[in-house]
């Protein structure tokens, strides 16, 4: 005779684990990580095979930078899942990456892609890891796959643009940065800064080849992108919603904007329009009066036009700033 199973008690046990797991997930979402972990612990005490609890707990440990314990939890979950869970593999890839275990991380990401090749963030992260290993071709392929899955994944466009610009393909890079500008505001400002830098290089190339009209158009557009991006990034920083990348781009504004003034002034001079050249350097001196090179350039332009008294004043400012450096 087969032993009787207490079905009612079993179902009650399963339901209790489910409620603990769900409540833990709710607490995690609300920011109560301690409460969430306690609920996952209670659920696992009743059912040590609750893989969702293990995965969620591992992600909390990852956020707390407790990588060793996070790795233990996610590997436990993967063992129960026979290594066939793409999300768990993705989390393990992140944990390994944080510990500098790049080769293991890449292997795990690749296995996760095999199981679920439609995860944009997964493909993006694998692209980053491949790039760090020097596999530019593989990196670019993963970014292309990322945007084929999610056409608004701005970070992939930024990285593709950077790779293409580095290889000298400015035209294709420009397309990528323009696509990035159409994405979220955070990515938009990054795209604007990167596109401005590309257009500065383009303007220099055009000026060197003698195409001053197109060089002028390129550097004017580069200047406008910077001027439009700065209030956006300043607002995020003021509201406390910025990150380290925002601070980095904000710090780049001044030297990039000064360079735009210099290039446009030089292009105007090359076109023989000394009045516009003088105006450009005057604007630059008003916006950035602490940059010695601007006063030196303005002094030279004034000399060429025979405005010797003003030129001497600018030269004196240049020398005074140089002495402070």
Short mmCIF file of C-alpha atoms in Angstrom, two decimals:
data_model
loop_
_atom_site.label_atom_id
_atom_site.label_comp_id
_atom_site.label_asym_id
_atom_site.label_seq_id
_atom_site.Cartn_x
_atom_site.Cartn_y
_atom_site.Cartn_z
CA UNK A 1 0.00 0.00 0.00
CA UNK A 2 1.40 3.39 -1.02
CA UNK A 3 1.96 5.91 1.79
CA UNK A 4 -0.55 8.71 1.89
CA UNK A 5 0.68 12.19 0.97
CA UNK A 6 -0.50 15.18 2.97
CA UNK A 7 -1.38 17.15 -0.17
CA UNK A 8 -2.96 19.97 1.80
CA UNK A 9 0.14 20.41 3.94
CA UNK A 10 2.41 20.24 0.88
CA UNK A 11 0.45 22.91 -0.97
CA UNK A 12 0.47 25.10 2.13
CA UNK A 13 4.26 24.71 2.30
CA UNK A 14 4.68 25.66 -1.37
CA UNK A 15 2.36 28.66 -1.00
CA UNK A 16 4.32 29.87 2.04
CA UNK A 17 7.58 29.75 0.08
CA UNK A 18 5.95 31.59 -2.81
CA UNK A 19 4.68 34.36 -0.53
CA UNK A 20 8.08 34.76 1.16
CA UNK A 21 9.78 34.92 -2.25
CA UNK A 22 7.30 37.50 -3.59
CA UNK A 23 7.47 39.60 -0.45
CA UNK A 24 11.26 39.56 -0.66
CA UNK A 25 11.06 40.79 -4.24
CA UNK A 26 8.70 43.61 -3.19
CA UNK A 27 11.03 44.69 -0.37
CA UNK A 28 13.98 44.67 -2.75
CA UNK A 29 12.11 46.90 -5.19
CA UNK A 30 11.25 49.33 -2.39
CA UNK A 31 14.90 49.50 -1.31
CA UNK A 32 14.66 47.43 1.89
CA UNK A 33 17.49 45.08 1.02
CA UNK A 34 17.88 43.73 4.56
CA UNK A 35 14.21 42.82 4.72
CA UNK A 36 14.42 41.27 1.25
CA UNK A 37 17.41 39.10 2.19
CA UNK A 38 15.65 37.93 5.36
CA UNK A 39 12.64 36.80 3.34
CA UNK A 40 14.84 34.98 0.85
CA UNK A 41 16.62 33.25 3.76
CA UNK A 42 13.28 32.14 5.25
CA UNK A 43 12.08 30.90 1.88
CA UNK A 44 15.30 28.94 1.32
CA UNK A 45 15.05 27.43 4.79
CA UNK A 46 11.73 25.93 3.69
CA UNK A 47 12.89 25.15 0.15
CA UNK A 48 16.68 25.16 -0.48
CA UNK A 49 15.93 24.71 -4.21
CA UNK A 50 14.23 28.10 -4.64
CA UNK A 51 16.40 29.33 -7.50
CA UNK A 52 14.57 32.64 -7.78
CA UNK A 53 15.50 33.43 -4.17
CA UNK A 54 19.12 32.53 -4.84
CA UNK A 55 19.26 34.66 -7.98
CA UNK A 56 17.64 37.67 -6.33
CA UNK A 57 19.89 37.35 -3.29
CA UNK A 58 22.96 37.15 -5.55
CA UNK A 59 21.90 40.35 -7.33
CA UNK A 60 21.57 42.13 -3.99
CA UNK A 61 25.05 40.96 -2.98
CA UNK A 62 26.34 42.16 -6.35
CA UNK A 63 24.85 45.61 -5.76
CA UNK A 64 26.56 45.63 -2.34
CA UNK A 65 29.86 44.66 -4.00
CA UNK A 66 30.03 41.42 -2.01
CA UNK A 67 31.23 39.58 -5.08
CA UNK A 68 32.50 36.41 -3.39
CA UNK A 69 29.19 35.62 -1.69
CA UNK A 70 27.24 36.73 -4.76
CA UNK A 71 29.19 34.27 -6.88
CA UNK A 72 28.44 31.44 -4.42
CA UNK A 73 24.71 32.14 -4.52
CA UNK A 74 24.44 32.42 -8.30
CA UNK A 75 26.56 29.31 -8.88
CA UNK A 76 24.28 27.43 -6.48
CA UNK A 77 21.28 28.57 -8.51
CA UNK A 78 22.95 27.57 -11.79
CA UNK A 79 23.77 24.14 -10.41
CA UNK A 80 20.11 23.61 -9.61
CA UNK A 81 19.17 24.93 -13.05
CA UNK A 82 21.79 22.70 -14.75
CA UNK A 83 23.48 25.79 -16.17
CA UNK A 84 20.56 26.48 -18.49
CA UNK A 85 19.34 29.85 -17.22
CA UNK A 86 20.36 32.86 -19.29
CA UNK A 87 19.54 35.44 -16.59
CA UNK A 88 21.60 33.61 -13.98
CA UNK A 89 24.50 33.30 -16.41
CA UNK A 90 24.25 37.02 -17.15
CA UNK A 91 24.46 37.80 -13.43
CA UNK A 92 27.43 35.46 -13.04
CA UNK A 93 29.11 37.24 -15.96
CA UNK A 94 28.69 40.59 -14.19
CA UNK A 95 30.05 39.18 -10.92
CA UNK A 96 33.08 37.64 -12.62
CA UNK A 97 33.71 40.87 -14.53
CA UNK A 98 33.68 42.87 -11.30
CA UNK A 99 36.33 40.52 -9.90
CA UNK A 100 38.54 40.96 -12.94
CA UNK A 101 37.98 37.39 -14.14
CA UNK A 102 37.61 38.50 -17.74
CA UNK A 103 38.16 35.20 -19.54
CA UNK A 104 35.60 33.43 -17.33
CA UNK A 105 33.21 36.35 -17.70
CA UNK A 106 33.37 36.25 -21.51
CA UNK A 107 32.83 32.48 -21.55
CA UNK A 108 29.75 32.84 -19.34
CA UNK A 109 28.34 35.71 -21.40
CA UNK A 110 28.80 33.68 -24.59
CA UNK A 111 26.93 30.74 -23.07
CA UNK A 112 24.16 33.10 -21.99
CA UNK A 113 23.92 34.49 -25.54
CA UNK A 114 23.61 30.92 -26.85
CA UNK A 115 20.61 30.42 -24.58
CA UNK A 116 19.07 33.83 -25.17
CA UNK A 117 20.46 35.82 -28.08
CA UNK A 118 17.67 38.40 -27.81
CA UNK A 119 18.91 40.09 -24.63
CA UNK A 120 20.24 43.51 -25.67
CA UNK A 121 22.00 44.28 -22.39
CA UNK A 122 23.69 40.89 -22.43
CA UNK A 123 25.02 41.44 -25.96
CA UNK A 124 26.16 44.94 -25.00
CA UNK A 125 28.08 43.71 -21.95
CA UNK A 126 29.70 40.95 -23.99
CA UNK A 127 30.74 43.59 -26.51
CA UNK A 128 32.42 45.62 -23.77
CA UNK A 129 34.31 42.58 -22.48
CA UNK A 130 35.45 41.60 -25.97
CA UNK A 131 36.68 45.16 -26.50
CA UNK A 132 38.67 45.03 -23.29
CA UNK A 133 40.32 41.87 -24.63
CA UNK A 134 41.25 43.63 -27.88
CA UNK A 135 38.68 41.81 -30.03
CA UNK A 136 37.39 44.90 -31.84
CA UNK A 137 35.69 42.87 -34.55
CA UNK A 138 33.76 40.79 -32.00
CA UNK A 139 32.98 43.90 -29.97
CA UNK A 140 31.50 45.70 -32.96
CA UNK A 141 29.46 42.62 -33.90
CA UNK A 142 27.92 42.49 -30.42
CA UNK A 143 26.99 46.18 -30.52
CA UNK A 144 25.35 45.70 -33.91
CA UNK A 145 23.40 42.79 -32.47
CA UNK A 146 22.46 44.94 -29.46
CA UNK A 147 20.86 47.66 -31.58
CA UNK A 148 19.19 45.09 -33.83
CA UNK A 149 17.37 43.90 -30.69
CA UNK A 150 16.81 47.33 -29.15
CA UNK A 151 17.09 50.24 -31.57
CA UNK A 152 17.16 52.72 -28.67
CA UNK A 153 20.19 51.24 -26.90
CA UNK A 154 22.23 54.44 -27.00
CA UNK A 155 25.37 53.12 -25.32
CA UNK A 156 25.93 50.69 -28.18
CA UNK A 157 25.70 53.53 -30.74
CA UNK A 158 28.20 55.58 -28.72
CA UNK A 159 30.67 52.70 -28.55
CA UNK A 160 30.25 51.86 -32.23
CA UNK A 161 30.84 55.49 -33.13
CA UNK A 162 33.99 55.57 -31.01
CA UNK A 163 35.37 52.42 -32.65
CA UNK A 164 34.60 53.68 -36.16
CA UNK A 165 36.09 57.13 -35.46
CA UNK A 166 39.26 55.52 -34.07
CA UNK A 167 39.60 53.51 -37.28
CA UNK A 168 39.30 56.70 -39.34
CA UNK A 169 35.78 56.06 -40.64
CA UNK A 170 34.39 59.45 -39.60
CA UNK A 171 31.35 59.28 -41.88
CA UNK A 172 30.04 56.03 -40.34
CA UNK A 173 30.95 57.22 -36.84
CA UNK A 174 28.93 60.40 -37.42
CA UNK A 175 25.87 58.28 -38.24
CA UNK A 176 26.26 56.32 -34.99
CA UNK A 177 26.55 59.46 -32.87
CA UNK A 178 23.50 60.96 -34.57
CA UNK A 179 21.56 57.79 -33.70
CA UNK A 180 22.73 58.08 -30.08
CA UNK A 181 21.43 61.65 -29.91
CA UNK A 182 17.95 60.31 -30.69
CA UNK A 183 18.01 58.06 -27.59
CA UNK A 184 17.52 58.91 -23.89
CA UNK A 185 18.66 62.31 -22.59
CA UNK A 186 21.63 60.84 -20.72
CA UNK A 187 22.91 59.15 -23.86
CA UNK A 188 21.91 62.16 -25.93
CA UNK A 189 24.42 64.44 -24.19
CA UNK A 190 27.17 61.85 -24.62
CA UNK A 191 26.32 61.63 -28.30
CA UNK A 192 26.44 65.41 -28.62
CA UNK A 193 29.87 65.66 -27.01
CA UNK A 194 31.25 62.81 -29.10
CA UNK A 195 29.79 64.16 -32.32
CA UNK A 196 31.21 67.60 -31.54
CA UNK A 197 34.66 66.08 -31.10
CA UNK A 198 34.29 64.21 -34.39
CA UNK A 199 33.19 67.37 -36.21
CA UNK A 200 36.20 69.24 -34.83
CA UNK A 201 38.44 66.58 -36.35
CA UNK A 202 36.46 66.73 -39.57
CA UNK A 203 36.82 70.52 -39.68
CA UNK A 204 40.57 70.25 -39.21
CA UNK A 205 40.81 67.68 -42.00
CA UNK A 206 38.73 69.84 -44.34
CA UNK A 207 40.71 72.96 -43.55
CA UNK A 208 43.99 71.15 -44.19
CA UNK A 209 42.70 70.04 -47.59
CA UNK A 210 41.66 73.62 -48.41
CA UNK A 211 37.89 73.09 -48.14
CA UNK A 212 37.31 76.06 -45.85
CA UNK A 213 33.57 76.47 -46.45
CA UNK A 214 32.77 72.93 -45.30
CA UNK A 215 35.30 73.25 -42.48
CA UNK A 216 33.46 76.36 -41.29
CA UNK A 217 30.10 74.56 -41.37
CA UNK A 218 31.51 71.58 -39.46
CA UNK A 219 33.08 73.63 -36.66
CA UNK A 220 29.98 75.81 -36.27
CA UNK A 221 27.90 72.66 -35.85
CA UNK A 222 30.46 71.29 -33.36
CA UNK A 223 30.15 74.50 -31.34
CA UNK A 224 26.35 74.38 -31.35
CA UNK A 225 26.32 70.78 -30.12
CA UNK A 226 28.46 71.70 -27.13
CA UNK A 227 26.37 74.77 -26.32
CA UNK A 228 23.17 72.70 -26.48
CA UNK A 229 24.59 69.84 -24.41
CA UNK A 230 26.02 71.87 -21.54
CA UNK A 231 22.73 73.02 -19.93
CA UNK A 232 21.40 69.47 -20.11
CA UNK A 233 24.37 67.99 -18.31
CA UNK A 234 24.58 70.89 -15.83
CA UNK A 235 20.91 70.35 -14.92
CA UNK A 236 21.50 66.67 -14.18
CA UNK A 237 24.51 67.46 -12.02
CA UNK A 238 22.57 70.18 -10.14
CA UNK A 239 19.70 67.77 -9.44
CA UNK A 240 22.08 65.12 -8.14
CA UNK A 241 21.05 62.62 -10.79
CA UNK A 242 24.40 62.57 -12.54
CA UNK A 243 27.13 59.95 -12.61
CA UNK A 244 30.90 59.96 -13.03
CA UNK A 245 30.54 60.10 -16.81
CA UNK A 246 28.45 63.27 -16.55
CA UNK A 247 31.20 64.88 -14.49
CA UNK A 248 33.79 63.79 -17.03
CA UNK A 249 31.86 65.29 -19.96
CA UNK A 250 31.17 68.47 -17.99
CA UNK A 251 34.91 68.86 -17.36
CA UNK A 252 35.58 68.46 -21.09
CA UNK A 253 33.24 71.28 -22.12
CA UNK A 254 35.66 74.16 -21.59
CA UNK A 255 38.70 72.77 -23.46
CA UNK A 256 36.48 71.50 -26.28
CA UNK A 257 34.64 74.82 -26.61
CA UNK A 258 37.90 76.77 -26.55
CA UNK A 259 39.20 74.54 -29.33
CA UNK A 260 36.07 75.25 -31.39
CA UNK A 261 36.71 79.00 -31.08
CA UNK A 262 40.32 78.49 -32.15
CA UNK A 263 39.48 76.38 -35.18
CA UNK A 264 36.69 78.70 -36.34
CA UNK A 265 38.94 81.73 -35.90
CA UNK A 266 41.68 80.06 -37.94
CA UNK A 267 39.23 79.09 -40.68
CA UNK A 268 37.94 82.66 -40.86
CA UNK A 269 41.50 83.91 -41.14
CA UNK A 270 42.18 81.38 -43.89
CA UNK A 271 39.15 82.71 -45.76
CA UNK A 272 40.51 86.24 -45.44
CA UNK A 273 37.63 87.36 -43.21
CA UNK A 274 39.66 89.03 -40.47
CA UNK A 275 36.66 90.90 -39.09
CA UNK A 276 34.85 87.62 -38.32
CA UNK A 277 38.11 86.12 -37.08
CA UNK A 278 38.57 89.00 -34.63
CA UNK A 279 34.94 88.70 -33.51
CA UNK A 280 35.35 84.98 -32.83
CA UNK A 281 38.43 85.48 -30.65
CA UNK A 282 36.79 88.42 -28.84
CA UNK A 283 33.82 86.19 -27.95
CA UNK A 284 36.23 83.51 -26.77
CA UNK A 285 38.15 86.01 -24.61
CA UNK A 286 34.92 87.12 -22.93
CA UNK A 287 33.78 83.55 -22.23
CA UNK A 288 37.17 82.16 -21.24
CA UNK A 289 39.34 85.10 -20.06
CA UNK A 290 41.73 82.78 -18.20
CA UNK A 291 43.06 81.02 -21.32
CA UNK A 292 46.38 82.61 -22.40
CA UNK A 293 46.25 81.27 -25.96
CA UNK A 294 43.04 83.14 -26.72
CA UNK A 295 44.63 86.49 -25.85
CA UNK A 296 47.69 85.61 -27.93
CA UNK A 297 45.50 84.78 -30.95
CA UNK A 298 43.41 87.94 -30.52
CA UNK A 299 46.57 90.04 -30.23
CA UNK A 300 47.91 88.59 -33.48
CA UNK A 301 44.62 89.21 -35.34
CA UNK A 302 44.57 92.83 -34.13
CA UNK A 303 48.17 93.32 -35.23
CA UNK A 304 47.36 92.06 -38.73
CA UNK A 305 44.58 94.66 -38.92
CA UNK A 306 46.87 97.43 -37.69
CA UNK A 307 45.11 97.84 -34.34
CA UNK A 308 48.39 98.03 -32.47
CA UNK A 309 47.22 99.61 -29.20
CA UNK A 310 44.53 96.97 -28.64
CA UNK A 311 46.96 94.30 -29.71
CA UNK A 312 49.43 95.38 -27.01
CA UNK A 313 46.71 95.25 -24.36
CA UNK A 314 45.85 91.69 -25.35
CA UNK A 315 49.52 90.73 -25.47
CA UNK A 316 49.98 92.05 -21.92
CA UNK A 317 47.05 89.93 -20.72
CA UNK A 318 48.58 86.90 -22.42
CA UNK A 319 51.93 87.47 -20.71
CA UNK A 320 50.31 88.05 -17.31
CA UNK A 321 48.40 84.77 -17.56
CA UNK A 322 51.50 82.95 -18.74
CA UNK A 323 53.41 84.16 -15.67
CA UNK A 324 50.72 82.69 -13.42
CA UNK A 325 51.11 79.23 -14.89
#
